[in-house]
C-alpha positions as CSV (number, residue, x, y, z in Angstrom):
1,X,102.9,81.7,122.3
2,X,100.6,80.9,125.5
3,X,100.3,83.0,128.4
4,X,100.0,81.1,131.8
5,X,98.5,82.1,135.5
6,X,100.6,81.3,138.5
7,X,99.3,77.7,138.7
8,X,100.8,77.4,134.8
9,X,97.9,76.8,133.1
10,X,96.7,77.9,130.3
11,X,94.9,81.2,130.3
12,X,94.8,82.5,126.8
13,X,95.9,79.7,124.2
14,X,96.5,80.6,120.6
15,X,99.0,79.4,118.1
16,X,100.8,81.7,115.2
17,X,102.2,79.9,112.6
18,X,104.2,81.8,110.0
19,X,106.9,80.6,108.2
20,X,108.8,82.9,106.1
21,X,110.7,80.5,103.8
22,X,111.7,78.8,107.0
23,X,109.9,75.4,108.0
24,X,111.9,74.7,110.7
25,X,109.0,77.7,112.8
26,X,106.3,75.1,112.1
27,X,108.7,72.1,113.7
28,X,109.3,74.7,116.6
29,X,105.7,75.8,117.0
30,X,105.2,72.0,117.5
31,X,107.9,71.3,119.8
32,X,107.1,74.5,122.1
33,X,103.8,72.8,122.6
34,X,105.0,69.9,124.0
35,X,107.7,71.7,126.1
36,X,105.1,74.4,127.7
37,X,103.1,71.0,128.5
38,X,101.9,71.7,132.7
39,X,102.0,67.8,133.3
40,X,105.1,68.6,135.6
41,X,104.4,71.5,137.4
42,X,100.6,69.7,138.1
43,X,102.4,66.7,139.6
44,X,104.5,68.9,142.2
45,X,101.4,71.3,142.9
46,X,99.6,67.2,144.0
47,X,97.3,65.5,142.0
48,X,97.2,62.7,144.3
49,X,101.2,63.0,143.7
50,X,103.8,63.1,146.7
51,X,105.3,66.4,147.6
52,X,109.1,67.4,146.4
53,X,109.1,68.0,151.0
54,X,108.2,63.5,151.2
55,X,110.4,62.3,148.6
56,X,114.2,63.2,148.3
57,X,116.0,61.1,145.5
58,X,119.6,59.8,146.6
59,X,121.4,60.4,144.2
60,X,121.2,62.7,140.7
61,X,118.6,61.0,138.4
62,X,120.4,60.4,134.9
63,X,119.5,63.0,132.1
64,X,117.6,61.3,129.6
65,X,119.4,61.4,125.8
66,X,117.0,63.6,123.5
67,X,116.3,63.2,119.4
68,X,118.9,65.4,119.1
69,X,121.5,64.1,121.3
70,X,121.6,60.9,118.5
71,X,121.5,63.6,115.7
72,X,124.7,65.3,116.3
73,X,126.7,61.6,117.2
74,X,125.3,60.3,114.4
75,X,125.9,63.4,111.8
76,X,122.3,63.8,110.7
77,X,119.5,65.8,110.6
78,X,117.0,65.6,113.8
79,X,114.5,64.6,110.9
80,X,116.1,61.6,109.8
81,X,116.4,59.9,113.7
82,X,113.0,61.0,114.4
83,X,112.1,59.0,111.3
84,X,114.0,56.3,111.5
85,X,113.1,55.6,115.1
86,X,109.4,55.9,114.3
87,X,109.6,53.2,111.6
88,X,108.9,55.7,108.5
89,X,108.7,53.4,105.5
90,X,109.9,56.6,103.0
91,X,112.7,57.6,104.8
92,X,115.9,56.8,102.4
93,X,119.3,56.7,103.9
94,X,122.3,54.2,103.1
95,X,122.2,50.7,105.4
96,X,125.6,52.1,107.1
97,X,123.9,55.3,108.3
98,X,121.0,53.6,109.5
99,X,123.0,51.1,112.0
100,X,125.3,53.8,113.0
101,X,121.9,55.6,114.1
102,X,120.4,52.8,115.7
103,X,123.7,51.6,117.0
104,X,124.0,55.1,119.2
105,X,120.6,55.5,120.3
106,X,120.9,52.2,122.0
107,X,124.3,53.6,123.2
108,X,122.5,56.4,124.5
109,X,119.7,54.8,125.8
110,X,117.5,57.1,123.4
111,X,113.4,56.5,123.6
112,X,111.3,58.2,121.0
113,X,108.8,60.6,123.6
114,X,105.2,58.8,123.5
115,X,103.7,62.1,122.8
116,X,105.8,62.8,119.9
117,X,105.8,59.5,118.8
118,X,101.7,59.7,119.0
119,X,101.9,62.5,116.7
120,X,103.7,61.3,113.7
121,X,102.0,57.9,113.1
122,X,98.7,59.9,113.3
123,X,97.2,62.8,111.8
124,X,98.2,66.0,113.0
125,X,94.8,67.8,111.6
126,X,97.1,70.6,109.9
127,X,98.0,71.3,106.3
128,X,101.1,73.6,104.9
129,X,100.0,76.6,102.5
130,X,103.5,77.6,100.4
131,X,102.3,80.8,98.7
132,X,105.0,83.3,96.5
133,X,104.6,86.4,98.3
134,X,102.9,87.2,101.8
135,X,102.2,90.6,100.5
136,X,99.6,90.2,97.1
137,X,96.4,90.5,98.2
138,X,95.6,87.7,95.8
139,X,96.8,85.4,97.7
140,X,95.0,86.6,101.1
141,X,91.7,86.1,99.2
142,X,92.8,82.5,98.8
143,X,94.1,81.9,102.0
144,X,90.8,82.7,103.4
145,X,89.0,80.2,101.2
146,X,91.7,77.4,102.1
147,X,91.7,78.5,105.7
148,X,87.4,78.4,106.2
149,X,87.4,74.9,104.2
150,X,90.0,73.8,106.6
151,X,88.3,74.6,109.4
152,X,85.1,73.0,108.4
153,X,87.4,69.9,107.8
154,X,88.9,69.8,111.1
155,X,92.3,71.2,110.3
156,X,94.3,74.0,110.7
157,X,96.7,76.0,108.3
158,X,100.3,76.6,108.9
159,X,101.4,79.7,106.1
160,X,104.6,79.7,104.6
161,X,106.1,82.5,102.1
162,X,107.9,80.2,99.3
163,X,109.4,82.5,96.5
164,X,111.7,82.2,94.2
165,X,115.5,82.1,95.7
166,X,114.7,80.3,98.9
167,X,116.9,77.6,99.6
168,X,114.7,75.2,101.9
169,X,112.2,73.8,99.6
170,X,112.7,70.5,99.9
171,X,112.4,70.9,103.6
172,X,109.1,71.2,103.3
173,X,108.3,68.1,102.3
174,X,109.7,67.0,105.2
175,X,107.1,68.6,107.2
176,X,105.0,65.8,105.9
177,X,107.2,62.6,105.7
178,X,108.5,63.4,109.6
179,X,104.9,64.2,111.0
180,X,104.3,67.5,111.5
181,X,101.7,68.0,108.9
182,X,99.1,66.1,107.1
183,X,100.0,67.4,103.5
184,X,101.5,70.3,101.4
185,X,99.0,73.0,99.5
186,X,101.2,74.4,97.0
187,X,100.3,77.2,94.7
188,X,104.0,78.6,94.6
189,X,105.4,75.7,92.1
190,X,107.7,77.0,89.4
191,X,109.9,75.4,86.4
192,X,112.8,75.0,88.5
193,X,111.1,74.4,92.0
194,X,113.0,71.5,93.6
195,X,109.7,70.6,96.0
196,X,108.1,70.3,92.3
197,X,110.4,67.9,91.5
198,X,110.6,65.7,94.4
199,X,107.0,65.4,94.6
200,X,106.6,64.6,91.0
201,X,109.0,61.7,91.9
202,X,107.4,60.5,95.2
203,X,104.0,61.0,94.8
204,X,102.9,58.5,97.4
205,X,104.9,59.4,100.0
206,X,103.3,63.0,100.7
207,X,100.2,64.0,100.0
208,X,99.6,67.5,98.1
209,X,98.0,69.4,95.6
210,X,99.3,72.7,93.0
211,X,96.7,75.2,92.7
212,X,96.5,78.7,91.0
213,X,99.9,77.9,89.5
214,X,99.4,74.2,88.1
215,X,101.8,71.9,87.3
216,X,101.8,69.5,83.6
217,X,101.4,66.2,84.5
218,X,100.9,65.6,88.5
219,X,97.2,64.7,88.2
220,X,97.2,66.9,91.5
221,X,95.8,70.2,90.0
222,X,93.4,73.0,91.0
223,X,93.0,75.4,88.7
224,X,90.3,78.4,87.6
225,X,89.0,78.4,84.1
226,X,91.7,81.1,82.9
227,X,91.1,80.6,79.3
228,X,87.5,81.0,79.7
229,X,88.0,84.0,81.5
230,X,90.5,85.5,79.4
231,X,87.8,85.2,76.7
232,X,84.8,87.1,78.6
233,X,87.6,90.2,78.8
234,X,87.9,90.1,75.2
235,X,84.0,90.0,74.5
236,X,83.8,92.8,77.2
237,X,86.2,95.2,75.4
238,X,85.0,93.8,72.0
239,X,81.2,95.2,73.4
240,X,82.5,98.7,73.8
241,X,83.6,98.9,70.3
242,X,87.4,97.6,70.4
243,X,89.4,96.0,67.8
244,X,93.2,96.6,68.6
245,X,93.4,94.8,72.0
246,X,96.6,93.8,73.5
247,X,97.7,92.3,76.4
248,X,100.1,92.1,79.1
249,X,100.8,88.8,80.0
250,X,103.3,87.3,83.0
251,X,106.2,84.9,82.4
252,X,105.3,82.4,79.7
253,X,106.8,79.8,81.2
254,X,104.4,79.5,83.8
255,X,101.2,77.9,83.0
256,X,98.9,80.7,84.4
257,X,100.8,83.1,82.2
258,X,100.0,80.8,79.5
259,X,96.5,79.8,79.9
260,X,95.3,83.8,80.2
261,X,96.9,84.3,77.0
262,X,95.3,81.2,75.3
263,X,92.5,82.2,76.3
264,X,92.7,85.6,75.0
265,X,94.4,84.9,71.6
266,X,91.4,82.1,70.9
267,X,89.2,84.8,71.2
268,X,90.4,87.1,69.3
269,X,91.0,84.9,66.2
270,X,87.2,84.0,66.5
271,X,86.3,87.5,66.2
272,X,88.8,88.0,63.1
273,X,91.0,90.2,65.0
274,X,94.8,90.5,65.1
275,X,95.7,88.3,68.8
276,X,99.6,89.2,67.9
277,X,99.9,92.0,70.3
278,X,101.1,91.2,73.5
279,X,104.0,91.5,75.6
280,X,105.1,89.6,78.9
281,X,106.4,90.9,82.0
282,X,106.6,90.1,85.8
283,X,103.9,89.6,88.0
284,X,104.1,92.6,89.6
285,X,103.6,96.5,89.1
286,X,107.1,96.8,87.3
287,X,106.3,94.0,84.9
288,X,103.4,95.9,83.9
289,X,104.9,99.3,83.8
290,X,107.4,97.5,81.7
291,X,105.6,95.7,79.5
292,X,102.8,98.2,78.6
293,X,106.1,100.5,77.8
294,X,106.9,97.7,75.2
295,X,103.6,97.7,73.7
296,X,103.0,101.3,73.2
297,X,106.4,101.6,71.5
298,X,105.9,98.6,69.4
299,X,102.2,98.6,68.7
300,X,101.1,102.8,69.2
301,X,97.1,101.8,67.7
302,X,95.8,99.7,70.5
303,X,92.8,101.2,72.0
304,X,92.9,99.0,75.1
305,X,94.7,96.6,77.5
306,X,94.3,93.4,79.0
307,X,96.7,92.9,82.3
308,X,96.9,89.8,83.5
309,X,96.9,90.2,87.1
310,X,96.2,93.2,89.3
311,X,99.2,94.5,90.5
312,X,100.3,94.5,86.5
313,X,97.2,97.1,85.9
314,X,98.7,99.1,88.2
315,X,102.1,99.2,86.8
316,X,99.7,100.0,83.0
317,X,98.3,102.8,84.8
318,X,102.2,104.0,85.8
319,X,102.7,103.4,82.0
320,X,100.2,105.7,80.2
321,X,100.6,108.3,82.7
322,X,104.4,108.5,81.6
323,X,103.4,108.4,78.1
324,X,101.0,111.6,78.5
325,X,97.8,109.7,78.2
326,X,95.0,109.3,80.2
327,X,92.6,105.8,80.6
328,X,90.1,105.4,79.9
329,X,90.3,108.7,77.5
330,X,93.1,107.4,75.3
331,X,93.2,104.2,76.3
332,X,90.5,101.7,78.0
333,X,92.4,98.8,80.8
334,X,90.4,96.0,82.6
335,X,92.7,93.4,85.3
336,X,92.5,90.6,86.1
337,X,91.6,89.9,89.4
338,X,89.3,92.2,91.7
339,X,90.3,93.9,95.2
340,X,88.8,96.2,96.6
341,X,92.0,98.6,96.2
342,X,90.2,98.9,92.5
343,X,87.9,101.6,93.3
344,X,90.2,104.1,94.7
345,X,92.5,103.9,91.5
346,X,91.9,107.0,89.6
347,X,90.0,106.1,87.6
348,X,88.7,103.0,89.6
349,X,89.9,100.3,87.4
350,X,87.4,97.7,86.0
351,X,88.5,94.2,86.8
352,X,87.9,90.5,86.0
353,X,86.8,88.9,89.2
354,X,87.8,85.0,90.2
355,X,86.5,82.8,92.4
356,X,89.9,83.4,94.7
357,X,88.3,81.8,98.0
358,X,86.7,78.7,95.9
359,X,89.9,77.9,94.9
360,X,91.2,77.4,98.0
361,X,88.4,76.0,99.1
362,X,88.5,73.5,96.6
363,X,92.2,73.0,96.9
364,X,91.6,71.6,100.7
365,X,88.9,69.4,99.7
366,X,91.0,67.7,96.9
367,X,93.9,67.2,99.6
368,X,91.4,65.9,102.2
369,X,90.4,63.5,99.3
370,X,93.9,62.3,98.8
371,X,94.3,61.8,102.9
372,X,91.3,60.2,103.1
373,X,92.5,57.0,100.5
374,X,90.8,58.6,97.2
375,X,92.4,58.7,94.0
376,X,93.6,62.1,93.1
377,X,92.8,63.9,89.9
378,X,93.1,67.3,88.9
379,X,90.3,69.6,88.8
380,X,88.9,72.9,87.5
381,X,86.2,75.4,88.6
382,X,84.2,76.2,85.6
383,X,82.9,79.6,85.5
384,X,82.3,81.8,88.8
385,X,84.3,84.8,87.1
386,X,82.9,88.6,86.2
387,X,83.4,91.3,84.7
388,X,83.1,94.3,87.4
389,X,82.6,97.5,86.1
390,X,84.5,100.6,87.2
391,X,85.6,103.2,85.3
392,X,88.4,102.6,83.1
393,X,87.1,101.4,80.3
394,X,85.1,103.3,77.6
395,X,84.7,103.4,74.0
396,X,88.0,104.3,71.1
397,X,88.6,107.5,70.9
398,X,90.6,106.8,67.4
């Protein structure tokens, strides 16, 4: 983490936070800090300090008890001493626990370090991004909104990978409520997320917001204009002479998934077309390969597609090569979503482009709202989206 000369000081600082599912690396990237600290080795070099050679203790000096010393007599988590001797007014544990805990730190002669004690009464200038997967590009052009916005703010970003299956979720929270960080940007919230739930029932005690994947009735949302863009792909395909448009949407029971094909069905109704053919699938380049599959089986006349994120255009492309066709010859495809991967597709697939690194800009600034004592409210970013045109769409060829 730091590299140090042969006086111990810091020569080339930088810090590397990444969490894969595991917050406990952001707790240790905090604690390494304080541990590589040169205070020590400064005092023996003499800063108006006596020498190790004048002073010679006479007897042993008496290890002082650490946090974690308490922990393991008292059979809890590190968290919950560290947040019960700081006075944290969230913390919930039963009246027994909490004099056994207090009971053995005086035992121990446990004192919370001032340093660390400094650091979780005040701000810690850094914020948690919990994104799905470390790997969709999607997600990097968001992190670089977030991370710039940050900056400007004063604050840094810890990143964590939170997909579905992970089992510390709820730890995560406890970044905030033990001090480590200011507040949570989430954008990996499902149905069944148990961060989800806890912060939908203690929304005062850590501060956060859901973007990119909202959630119903938090009042803490960031969000694109997904119908509205859904529509302009309909309008686009509609311009080339289409009429038997489907889609392949993600899992309906995430919003996003939802609002795209809102968006798109709307439309489609107002320009007296049939919005009944769609088909949903995963998120990803199987889901896609999948679902087109199920579309061209079910619904052979469509003249084009509509996936609804990029890596499911991909899997469409997979699709009607297996089929024998060819896009945009037998069938035209726009994605939604635009990376730069999209012009060496063959052919180099026409996309709908989001404002990815607004969103995350605008995600920090409602979270730095919420720190800073306003209310919070959800929001949306109207418009910023586009049609970028490649190659892969064209006019029916039936």
């Amino acid at each position: 983490m730091f590299e140090h000369d042969a006086e111990n000081r810091f020569t080339r600082p930088y810090l590397l936070a990444h969490c894969r599912g595991n917050p406990s690396d952001v707790q240790g990237v905090i604690c390494d800090l304080l541990a590589r600290c040169p205070y020590q080795h400064q005092q023996r070099k003499g800063l108006g300090m006596a020498s190790e050679a004048s002073v010679r203790p006479s007897a042993e000096p008496r290890q002082r008890a650490r946090l974690v010393d308490v922990a393991e007599r008292a059979g809890v988590t590190k968290s919950v001493v560290s947040r019960l001797m700081n006075d944290d007014t969230t913390l919930r544990i039963r009246p027994e626990t909490r004099e056994r805990v207090l009971a053995i730190a005086a035992e121990l002669g446990y004192r919370p370090n001032a340093t660390a004690r400094a650091l979780s009464v005040s701000r810690t200038r850094a914020f948690a991004l919990l994104i799905p997967d470390l790997s969709n590009s999607v997600y990097a052009a968001i992190t670089r909104g977030a991370f710039r916005r940050a900056r400007d703010h004063g604050y840094v970003l810890l990143i964590a990978e939170d997909g579905a299956g992970d089992d510390d979720d709820a730890s995560y929270a406890e970044l905030v409520t033990a001090g480590r960080v200011d507040g949570l940007l989430v954008a990996s919230s499902r149905p069944d997320h148990p961060l989800v739930e806890r912060l939908l029932t203690d929304r005062r005690g850590v501060a956060h917001v859901f973007f990119n994947r909202e959630v119903p009735g938090s009042n803490r949302n960031v969000r694109l204009d997904m119908r509205g863009a859904s529509a302009l792909v309909v309008d686009y395909l509609h311009s080339w002479g289409h009429e038997r448009i489907g889609m392949v949407t993600g899992p309906l029971d995430l919003v996003p998934a939802q609002r795209r094909l809102e968006g798109f069905q709307v439309r489609m109704g107002e320009l007296g077309l049939d919005s009944g053919a769609y088909a949903a699938g995963a998120f990803n380049e199987s889901g896609g390969c999948e679902a087109a599959h199920e579309l061209f089986d079910s619904r052979p006349e469509l003249t084009a597609l509509y996936a609804s994120t990029f890596p499911q255009a991909i899997g469409v492309m997979k699709a009607v090569r297996d089929r024998g066709l060819r896009v945009p010859d037998d069938i035209s495809l726009i994605g939604y979503d635009d990376l730069p991967m999209a012009d060496f597709l063959d052919p180099p697939l026409t996309t709908l482009a989001m404002p990815l690194a607004a969103l995350g800009a605008a995600a920090v600034d409602a979270l730095v709202d919420q720190i800073d004592g306003r209310p919070a409210e959800s929001r949306q970013l109207d418009g910023g989206y586009e049609i970028v045109v490649r190659r892969s769409v064209g006019a029916p060829s039936r």
